[in-house]
Coordinates of C-alpha atoms in Angstrom, one line a residue:
M194 CA 131.5 41.6 143.6
S195 CA 134.1 40.5 146.2
A196 CA 134.1 41.6 149.8
S197 CA 136.4 44.6 149.1
G198 CA 134.2 45.8 146.3
S199 CA 136.4 44.6 143.4
T200 CA 135.0 42.7 140.4
D201 CA 135.1 39.0 140.8
C202 CA 137.4 37.2 138.4
V203 CA 135.5 34.8 136.1
L204 CA 138.0 32.4 134.5
P205 CA 137.5 31.1 131.0
V206 CA 138.2 27.4 130.2
D207 CA 141.6 28.0 128.7
V208 CA 142.8 29.9 131.8
L209 CA 141.6 27.0 134.0
L210 CA 143.6 24.6 132.0
E211 CA 146.7 26.7 132.5
A212 CA 146.1 26.9 136.3
K213 CA 148.9 24.7 137.4
T214 CA 151.5 25.3 140.0
T215 CA 154.8 26.2 138.4
A216 CA 158.0 24.9 139.8
R217 CA 159.1 28.4 140.7
A218 CA 155.8 29.0 142.6
T219 CA 156.4 25.8 144.6
R220 CA 160.0 26.8 145.4
R221 CA 158.8 30.3 146.6
Q222 CA 156.1 28.8 148.8
V223 CA 158.5 26.2 150.3
F224 CA 161.3 28.8 150.8
A225 CA 158.9 31.3 152.5
T226 CA 157.7 28.5 154.8
M227 CA 161.3 27.4 155.5
S228 CA 162.5 30.9 156.3
A229 CA 159.6 31.3 158.8
G230 CA 160.4 27.8 160.1
L231 CA 163.9 28.9 161.0
A232 CA 162.3 30.4 164.1
C233 CA 161.3 26.8 164.9
V234 CA 165.0 25.7 164.6
A235 CA 165.5 28.1 167.5
V236 CA 162.7 26.5 169.4
G237 CA 164.1 23.0 168.8
S238 CA 167.6 24.1 169.9
C239 CA 166.0 25.3 173.2
L240 CA 164.1 22.0 173.6
G241 CA 167.3 19.9 173.0
W242 CA 169.7 22.1 175.1
P243 CA 169.0 20.4 178.5
S244 CA 169.9 16.9 177.2
P245 CA 173.6 17.5 176.9
T246 CA 173.7 20.2 179.5
L247 CA 171.9 18.8 182.5
A248 CA 174.4 16.0 183.2
R249 CA 177.2 18.5 183.1
M250 CA 175.5 21.0 185.4
S251 CA 174.6 18.1 187.8
S252 CA 178.3 17.1 188.1
P253 CA 179.9 17.6 191.6
H254 CA 182.6 19.7 189.9
W255 CA 180.2 22.1 188.1
R256 CA 180.9 25.8 188.5
W257 CA 178.6 28.5 187.2
P258 CA 180.2 30.5 184.4
G259 CA 179.1 33.9 185.8
T260 CA 180.1 37.1 184.1
G261 CA 183.9 36.5 184.1
I262 CA 186.5 33.9 183.9
A263 CA 189.3 35.2 186.2
H264 CA 187.5 34.5 189.4
Q265 CA 186.2 31.1 188.3
A266 CA 188.9 29.1 189.9
H267 CA 188.1 30.6 193.3
R268 CA 184.4 29.5 193.3
Q269 CA 183.1 26.5 195.2
P270 CA 181.4 23.8 193.0
R271 CA 177.7 24.3 192.9
P272 CA 176.0 21.4 191.1
L273 CA 172.4 21.7 189.9
S274 CA 170.0 19.6 192.0
G275 CA 167.5 17.2 190.5
D276 CA 164.6 19.5 191.4
E277 CA 166.3 22.5 190.0
G278 CA 167.0 20.5 186.8
S279 CA 163.4 19.6 186.4
W280 CA 162.4 23.3 186.7
V281 CA 165.0 24.2 184.1
V282 CA 163.4 21.7 181.7
S283 CA 159.8 22.5 182.4
L284 CA 159.8 26.3 182.7
M285 CA 160.1 26.6 179.0
D286 CA 156.7 24.9 178.6
L287 CA 155.3 27.3 181.2
G288 CA 156.6 30.2 179.1
V289 CA 154.9 28.8 176.0
V290 CA 151.6 28.6 178.0
L291 CA 151.9 32.3 179.0
G292 CA 152.9 33.5 175.5
S293 CA 150.6 31.6 173.2
L294 CA 147.3 33.6 173.5
P295 CA 149.1 37.0 173.3
A296 CA 151.0 35.7 170.3
G297 CA 147.9 34.8 168.4
W298 CA 146.1 38.0 169.3
A299 CA 149.1 40.1 168.3
A300 CA 149.5 38.2 165.0
D301 CA 145.8 38.9 164.2
R302 CA 146.2 42.5 165.0
W303 CA 149.6 43.5 163.6
G304 CA 150.3 40.7 161.1
R305 CA 152.1 37.4 160.9
R306 CA 155.4 38.7 159.7
P307 CA 156.3 41.4 162.2
I308 CA 155.2 39.3 165.2
L309 CA 157.2 36.3 164.1
L310 CA 160.3 38.5 163.7
L311 CA 159.7 39.7 167.3
S312 CA 160.6 36.2 168.6
A313 CA 164.3 36.6 167.6
P314 CA 165.3 39.2 170.2
L315 CA 163.6 37.1 172.9
F316 CA 165.7 34.1 171.9
V317 CA 168.9 36.3 171.9
V318 CA 168.3 37.7 175.4
S319 CA 167.6 34.2 176.7
W320 CA 170.9 32.9 175.5
L321 CA 172.7 35.9 176.9
L322 CA 171.2 35.0 180.3
V323 CA 172.5 31.4 179.9
L324 CA 176.0 32.8 179.1
V325 CA 176.2 35.0 182.2
A326 CA 174.3 32.6 184.6
E327 CA 175.6 32.6 188.2
G328 CA 172.9 30.3 189.6
P329 CA 169.7 28.4 188.6
E330 CA 167.6 31.6 188.8
F331 CA 169.3 32.9 185.6
L332 CA 168.4 29.7 183.9
Y333 CA 164.8 29.9 185.1
A334 CA 164.5 33.4 183.6
A335 CA 166.2 32.2 180.4
R336 CA 163.9 29.2 180.0
L337 CA 160.8 31.4 180.6
L338 CA 162.0 33.8 177.9
Q339 CA 162.6 30.8 175.6
G340 CA 159.1 29.6 176.2
L341 CA 157.6 33.0 175.4
A342 CA 159.7 33.2 172.2
S343 CA 158.8 29.7 171.3
A344 CA 155.1 30.5 171.7
V345 CA 155.4 33.3 169.2
A346 CA 157.5 31.1 166.8
M347 CA 155.2 28.1 166.9
V348 CA 151.8 29.9 166.8
V349 CA 152.7 32.4 164.1
S350 CA 154.8 30.1 161.9
A351 CA 151.9 27.6 161.9
M352 CA 149.5 30.4 160.8
Y353 CA 152.0 31.6 158.2
A354 CA 152.8 28.2 156.7
G355 CA 149.1 27.3 156.2
E356 CA 148.2 30.7 154.7
V357 CA 151.0 31.1 152.1
S358 CA 150.6 27.5 150.8
E359 CA 148.3 26.2 148.1
D360 CA 146.0 23.2 148.9
G361 CA 148.4 20.6 147.4
L362 CA 151.4 22.0 149.4
R363 CA 149.8 22.8 152.7
G364 CA 150.5 19.4 154.3
T365 CA 154.1 19.3 153.1
N366 CA 154.9 22.8 154.2
S367 CA 153.4 22.3 157.6
T368 CA 155.6 19.2 158.0
L369 CA 158.7 21.2 156.9
V370 CA 158.1 23.5 159.9
A371 CA 158.1 20.4 162.2
M372 CA 161.3 19.1 160.5
L373 CA 163.1 22.4 161.1
L374 CA 162.1 22.1 164.8
S375 CA 163.6 18.6 164.9
L376 CA 166.7 20.0 163.2
G377 CA 167.2 22.5 166.0
T378 CA 167.0 19.7 168.5
V379 CA 169.7 17.7 166.6
L380 CA 171.9 20.8 166.6
S381 CA 171.9 20.9 170.4
Y382 CA 172.3 17.1 170.7
S383 CA 175.2 17.0 168.2
V384 CA 177.2 20.1 169.4
G385 CA 176.4 20.0 173.1
P386 CA 178.5 16.9 174.2
Y387 CA 181.6 18.1 172.4
V388 CA 181.9 21.8 173.3
T389 CA 181.9 23.9 176.4
Y390 CA 178.8 25.2 178.1
R391 CA 179.6 28.7 176.8
A392 CA 180.4 27.6 173.2
L393 CA 177.1 25.8 173.0
A394 CA 175.2 28.9 174.1
C395 CA 177.1 31.0 171.5
A396 CA 176.4 28.5 168.7
L397 CA 172.7 28.5 169.5
L398 CA 172.6 32.3 169.8
A399 CA 173.4 32.4 166.0
V400 CA 170.2 30.6 165.1
P401 CA 167.7 33.5 165.7
A402 CA 170.1 35.8 163.8
L403 CA 170.0 33.5 160.8
F404 CA 166.2 33.5 161.0
V405 CA 166.0 37.3 160.8
M406 CA 168.4 37.4 157.9
C407 CA 166.3 34.9 155.9
F408 CA 162.8 35.9 156.9
C409 CA 163.0 39.7 156.7
W410 CA 162.3 39.6 152.9
A411 CA 159.3 37.3 153.1
P412 CA 155.8 38.6 152.1
E413 CA 153.0 39.0 154.6
S414 CA 150.3 36.4 154.7
P415 CA 147.7 37.1 151.9
H416 CA 144.9 35.7 154.1
W417 CA 145.7 38.2 156.9
L418 CA 146.0 41.1 154.4
L419 CA 142.6 40.2 152.9
A420 CA 141.0 39.9 156.4
K421 CA 142.2 43.5 157.0
G422 CA 140.8 44.7 153.7
R423 CA 144.2 45.3 152.1
R424 CA 143.4 43.7 148.7
L425 CA 146.1 45.3 146.6
E426 CA 148.9 44.2 149.0
A427 CA 147.3 40.7 149.2
E428 CA 147.3 40.4 145.4
E429 CA 151.0 41.5 145.3
A430 CA 151.9 38.8 147.9
L431 CA 149.9 36.2 145.9
R432 CA 151.6 37.2 142.7
Y433 CA 155.0 36.5 144.3
L434 CA 153.9 33.2 146.0
R435 CA 152.0 31.9 143.0
D436 CA 154.5 33.2 140.4
G437 CA 151.6 35.1 138.9
D438 CA 153.7 37.2 136.4
T439 CA 155.0 34.2 134.4
T440 CA 152.0 33.5 132.3
S441 CA 149.4 35.7 130.6
S442 CA 146.7 34.2 132.8
G443 CA 148.7 34.7 136.0
P444 CA 147.0 38.0 137.1
L445 CA 143.6 36.5 136.5
L446 CA 144.5 33.4 138.6
V447 CA 145.8 35.6 141.4
C448 CA 142.6 37.7 141.3
A449 CA 140.5 34.6 141.4
E450 CA 142.4 33.1 144.4
A451 CA 142.1 36.4 146.2
D452 CA 138.3 36.3 145.6
R453 CA 138.1 32.7 146.9
I454 CA 140.0 33.7 150.1
E455 CA 137.8 36.8 150.6
T456 CA 134.6 34.7 150.1
A457 CA 135.8 32.2 152.7
I458 CA 136.5 35.0 155.1
V459 CA 133.1 36.6 154.5
E460 CA 131.3 33.2 154.9
A461 CA 133.2 32.6 158.2
S462 CA 132.3 36.0 159.6
P463 CA 129.2 36.1 161.8
R464 CA 128.2 39.5 160.5
G465 CA 129.3 39.3 156.9
T466 CA 132.4 41.4 157.4
A467 CA 136.0 40.6 156.3
G468 CA 137.6 41.8 159.5
T469 CA 139.0 39.5 162.1
A470 CA 136.4 38.7 164.8
T471 CA 137.0 39.6 168.4
L472 CA 138.4 37.0 170.8
L473 CA 135.1 36.7 172.5
S474 CA 133.3 36.0 169.3
A475 CA 136.0 33.4 168.3
A476 CA 135.7 31.7 171.7
R477 CA 131.9 31.5 171.3
E478 CA 132.3 29.9 167.9
L479 CA 134.9 27.4 169.1
L480 CA 133.1 26.4 172.3
L481 CA 129.3 27.0 171.9
V482 CA 128.3 27.1 168.3
S483 CA 127.8 23.7 166.6
G484 CA 129.7 23.8 163.3
P485 CA 133.0 23.0 161.6
D486 CA 135.2 25.2 163.7
R487 CA 134.0 23.6 167.0
A488 CA 134.3 20.1 165.5
A489 CA 137.9 21.0 164.3
F490 CA 138.8 22.4 167.8
L491 CA 137.6 19.4 169.7
L492 CA 139.3 17.0 167.3
V493 CA 142.7 18.8 167.2
L494 CA 142.6 19.5 171.0
G495 CA 142.1 15.8 171.7
L496 CA 145.0 14.9 169.4
V497 CA 147.4 17.4 170.8
C498 CA 146.6 16.4 174.4
I499 CA 147.4 12.8 173.4
Q500 CA 150.6 14.1 171.6
A501 CA 151.7 15.9 174.8
L502 CA 151.2 12.8 177.0
S503 CA 153.1 10.5 174.6
G504 CA 156.4 11.3 176.1
S505 CA 158.0 13.6 173.5
D506 CA 159.4 16.1 176.0
P507 CA 161.0 13.6 178.4
M508 CA 162.5 11.8 175.4
T509 CA 164.0 15.0 174.1
A510 CA 165.3 16.4 177.4
Y511 CA 166.1 13.4 179.6
S512 CA 167.2 10.6 177.2
A513 CA 170.9 11.1 177.9
I514 CA 170.4 10.5 181.6
T515 CA 167.6 8.0 181.4
L516 CA 169.2 5.4 179.1
P517 CA 171.2 2.6 180.7
G518 CA 174.9 2.1 180.0
G519 CA 176.1 1.9 176.4
Y520 CA 175.7 -1.2 174.4
V521 CA 177.5 -0.3 171.2
L522 CA 177.2 3.5 171.5
D523 CA 177.1 5.4 174.8
A524 CA 174.0 7.4 175.8
D525 CA 175.1 10.7 174.3
Q526 CA 175.8 9.1 170.9
V527 CA 172.4 7.2 171.0
V528 CA 170.7 10.6 171.6
I529 CA 172.5 12.1 168.6
V530 CA 171.3 9.2 166.4
F531 CA 167.8 9.7 167.9
G532 CA 167.9 13.3 166.9
V533 CA 169.1 12.7 163.4
V534 CA 166.6 9.9 162.8
S535 CA 163.8 12.2 164.1
T536 CA 164.8 14.9 161.7
V537 CA 165.0 12.5 158.7
S538 CA 161.6 11.0 159.7
T539 CA 160.0 14.5 159.9
G540 CA 161.3 15.0 156.3
A541 CA 159.8 11.7 155.3
G542 CA 156.5 12.8 156.9
A543 CA 156.6 16.0 154.7
V544 CA 156.6 13.7 151.7
L545 CA 154.1 11.1 152.9
I546 CA 151.5 13.4 154.4
D547 CA 150.2 14.6 151.1
R548 CA 150.6 11.2 149.4
V549 CA 149.4 8.7 152.0
G550 CA 147.1 11.1 153.9
R551 CA 146.7 12.3 157.5
R552 CA 144.5 9.5 158.8
L553 CA 146.4 6.4 157.7
L554 CA 149.8 8.1 158.6
L555 CA 148.6 8.7 162.2
I556 CA 147.2 5.2 162.7
A557 CA 150.3 3.5 161.3
F558 CA 152.9 5.5 163.1
A559 CA 151.1 5.9 166.4
S560 CA 151.0 2.1 166.4
L561 CA 154.7 1.9 165.8
Q562 CA 155.3 4.5 168.6
F563 CA 153.3 2.2 170.9
V564 CA 155.6 -0.7 170.0
S565 CA 158.7 1.4 170.8
L566 CA 157.3 2.6 174.2
L567 CA 156.1 -0.9 175.1
G568 CA 159.6 -2.3 174.5
S569 CA 161.1 0.3 176.9
A570 CA 158.3 -0.2 179.5
V571 CA 159.0 -4.0 179.5
Y572 CA 162.7 -3.6 179.7
Y573 CA 162.6 -1.1 182.7
S574 CA 160.0 -3.2 184.5
L575 CA 162.2 -6.3 184.2
D576 CA 165.3 -4.3 185.2
E577 CA 163.8 -2.6 188.2
R578 CA 161.3 -5.1 189.5
T579 CA 162.9 -8.5 188.9
E580 CA 166.3 -10.2 189.2
V581 CA 166.3 -11.2 185.5
D582 CA 169.7 -10.8 183.8
L583 CA 169.2 -8.3 180.9
A584 CA 172.7 -8.3 179.5
A585 CA 171.5 -10.1 176.3
V586 CA 168.8 -7.4 175.6
Q587 CA 170.7 -4.3 176.8
W588 CA 170.2 -3.0 173.3
L589 CA 166.4 -2.8 173.7
P590 CA 165.9 0.7 175.3
H591 CA 168.4 2.2 172.8
T592 CA 166.7 0.6 169.8
A593 CA 163.3 1.6 171.2
L594 CA 164.4 5.2 171.5
V595 CA 165.6 5.2 167.9
L596 CA 162.3 3.5 166.8
Y597 CA 160.4 6.3 168.7
G598 CA 162.5 8.8 166.7
V599 CA 161.1 7.1 163.5
A600 CA 157.5 6.9 164.6
Y601 CA 156.7 10.1 166.6
P602 CA 157.8 12.7 164.0
I603 CA 155.7 11.1 161.2
G604 CA 152.6 10.3 163.2
L605 CA 151.7 12.3 166.4
G606 CA 154.5 14.8 165.8
T607 CA 153.2 15.7 162.3
V608 CA 149.5 15.1 161.8
P609 CA 148.1 17.2 164.6
N610 CA 150.3 20.1 163.5
A611 CA 149.2 19.8 159.9
L612 CA 145.5 19.6 160.9
Q613 CA 145.6 22.7 163.0
M614 CA 147.0 24.7 160.0
E615 CA 144.2 23.6 157.7
L616 CA 141.0 23.0 159.6
F617 CA 140.2 26.4 161.1
S618 CA 138.7 29.5 159.5
T619 CA 140.7 32.7 159.5
R620 CA 138.2 34.2 161.9
V621 CA 139.0 31.8 164.8
K622 CA 142.5 30.8 163.9
G623 CA 144.0 33.6 166.1
L624 CA 142.4 32.0 169.2
A625 CA 142.2 28.3 168.2
L626 CA 146.0 27.8 167.6
P627 CA 147.2 29.6 170.8
A628 CA 144.5 27.7 172.8
I629 CA 145.7 24.4 171.4
L630 CA 149.3 25.3 172.1
V631 CA 148.5 26.4 175.6
S632 CA 146.7 23.0 176.3
F633 CA 149.7 21.1 174.8
N634 CA 152.2 23.0 176.9
V635 CA 150.3 22.8 180.1
L636 CA 150.4 19.0 179.7
T637 CA 154.1 18.9 178.5
F638 CA 155.0 21.2 181.5
T639 CA 153.3 18.7 183.8
V640 CA 154.9 15.7 182.2
S641 CA 158.4 17.2 182.2
K642 CA 158.1 18.4 185.8
L643 CA 156.7 15.0 187.0
Y644 CA 158.9 12.7 184.9
E645 CA 161.9 12.7 187.2
V646 CA 159.6 12.7 190.3
V647 CA 157.8 9.6 189.0
W648 CA 161.1 8.0 187.9
H649 CA 162.6 8.3 191.4
A650 CA 159.4 7.5 193.3
W651 CA 157.9 4.6 191.4
G652 CA 160.5 3.7 188.6
K653 CA 161.1 4.6 185.0
D654 CA 158.7 1.9 183.8
V655 CA 155.6 3.6 185.2
A656 CA 156.1 6.6 182.9
F657 CA 156.7 4.4 179.8
W658 CA 153.5 2.3 180.5
V659 CA 151.5 5.6 180.6
F660 CA 153.0 6.8 177.4
S661 CA 152.2 3.4 175.8
V662 CA 148.6 3.5 176.7
D663 CA 148.4 7.1 175.4
C664 CA 149.6 6.0 171.9
L665 CA 146.8 3.4 171.8
L666 CA 144.3 6.2 172.5
A667 CA 145.8 8.1 169.5
V668 CA 145.1 5.1 167.2
L669 CA 141.6 4.8 168.5
L670 CA 140.8 8.5 168.0
A671 CA 142.3 8.5 164.5
T672 CA 140.3 5.5 163.6
L673 CA 136.9 6.7 164.9
A674 CA 137.0 10.5 164.4
L675 CA 139.6 11.7 161.9
K676 CA 138.4 12.4 158.4
E677 CA 140.9 12.5 155.5
T678 CA 141.7 16.1 154.4
K679 CA 144.5 15.4 151.9
G680 CA 144.4 17.7 148.9
K681 CA 141.0 19.2 149.8
S682 CA 140.1 22.9 149.6
F683 CA 139.1 24.7 152.8
P684 CA 135.3 24.7 151.9
E685 CA 135.5 20.9 151.3
I686 CA 137.2 20.4 154.7
Q687 CA 134.5 22.5 156.3
D688 CA 131.9 20.3 154.7
L689 CA 133.7 17.2 156.1
L690 CA 133.7 18.6 159.6
D691 CA 130.0 19.6 159.4
P692 CA 127.9 17.6 156.9
R693 CA 124.9 19.9 157.6
R694 CA 126.9 22.8 156.1
K695 CA 127.1 20.9 152.8
Q696 CA 123.4 20.3 152.8
R697 CA 122.6 23.9 153.5
N698 CA 125.0 25.1 150.7
T699 CA 123.6 22.6 148.1
P700 CA 121.1 24.4 145.8
T701 CA 117.7 22.8 145.3
W702 CA 116.2 22.9 141.8
P703 CA 112.5 22.8 141.0
S704 CA 111.3 19.6 139.4

């Protein structure tokens, strides 16, 4: 019997031979993931917005748009100061910190789908604040709201993508979400330099509306439905996602998958129930109980902390004002190329992660990221601390930024996100993912706030040297601690994380 009292589905051999993912099932899972990932396009557009906007708002001739245009000509210019600009960049990260744990708790209580849809009105209100801003305080409030909305979008879309996907598609779908986030950043990079402040805000305001239009039809996560004891609704969602009505064996396969998910939920529950554990119980499992969930938490937490300290936020928000004068392209155009390359690389990561594997991908591309940061660090050290003429290598920081755009999305930008979608049991996922996101954004908030301070106090090169060393730590951690999870089922992954679990679950037979 399954956890809900229904009869387990025992599959005959001919049905097992027919158990292949159809093209339509693949399309449905990818489309469900991408529709949820449109919320991350909104996140990316918020991340990329400061890059083309900060230089404009810091201009001596900048006037705040306010609530009307008629009185604009009579206003005195009020440029944004460097300190105010750093707050505008970093307060989004603080909003993510504040919103991550409530987002995970709410998604566990009320479901992935309704909570993810809730992010849209928060994005809309934030862009309305940008449109009517009469001072930096409006932008501070807008960026905090964008952080709260981004917390919901990133936490819940990660849960959703991992739970609607089959084992063979899980890595690809998780990477698609990251690619959509990069696409949102490219949108800000590409539109921002060529339109007015108001026009950019209006363009980005359309993104959450598109997300609602596409995601409102999507099914609820079958994992969440089964954890809540709603077996019939879960089977209906699985029939759609697995194209379970196409073949005669489809209903049996759907029933068998529902049984497997229920079994995993029951095994993960400390008291043998299928309900979601309390936050205190989940916290105990993650921090105090030796087992696969704690091993996964420590590994992913280490990786995302390294990810946060590798410079992704300063590269996204400050590149347009950090880069030296143009070589072939000016700084804004190089940033657009950087954004496009990042998006394409994220798409490449979606293809590679389930073919090459998580471990090799992280080692190779974290090493490439180290090379790109090392090039920038050397250039800025020579530029700021010596009298060497760098005219012949003026291309170096521009090329290094583009190389960073190749390396980061495939390595540190993809692998930790894929791992956090597949390593945790349903019982602790509602706490583990927000806790990881909080840790990530506490560090990115710190890096974003201090980047300009360090730049002006000690030089640009100091930050790039720190980022370079951080990438070496990523290579070391991946080499020593990361196990390959490509194509493995959840029980197999749990056995990798805790070998003692496999020994306990292996039956012993009398001789």
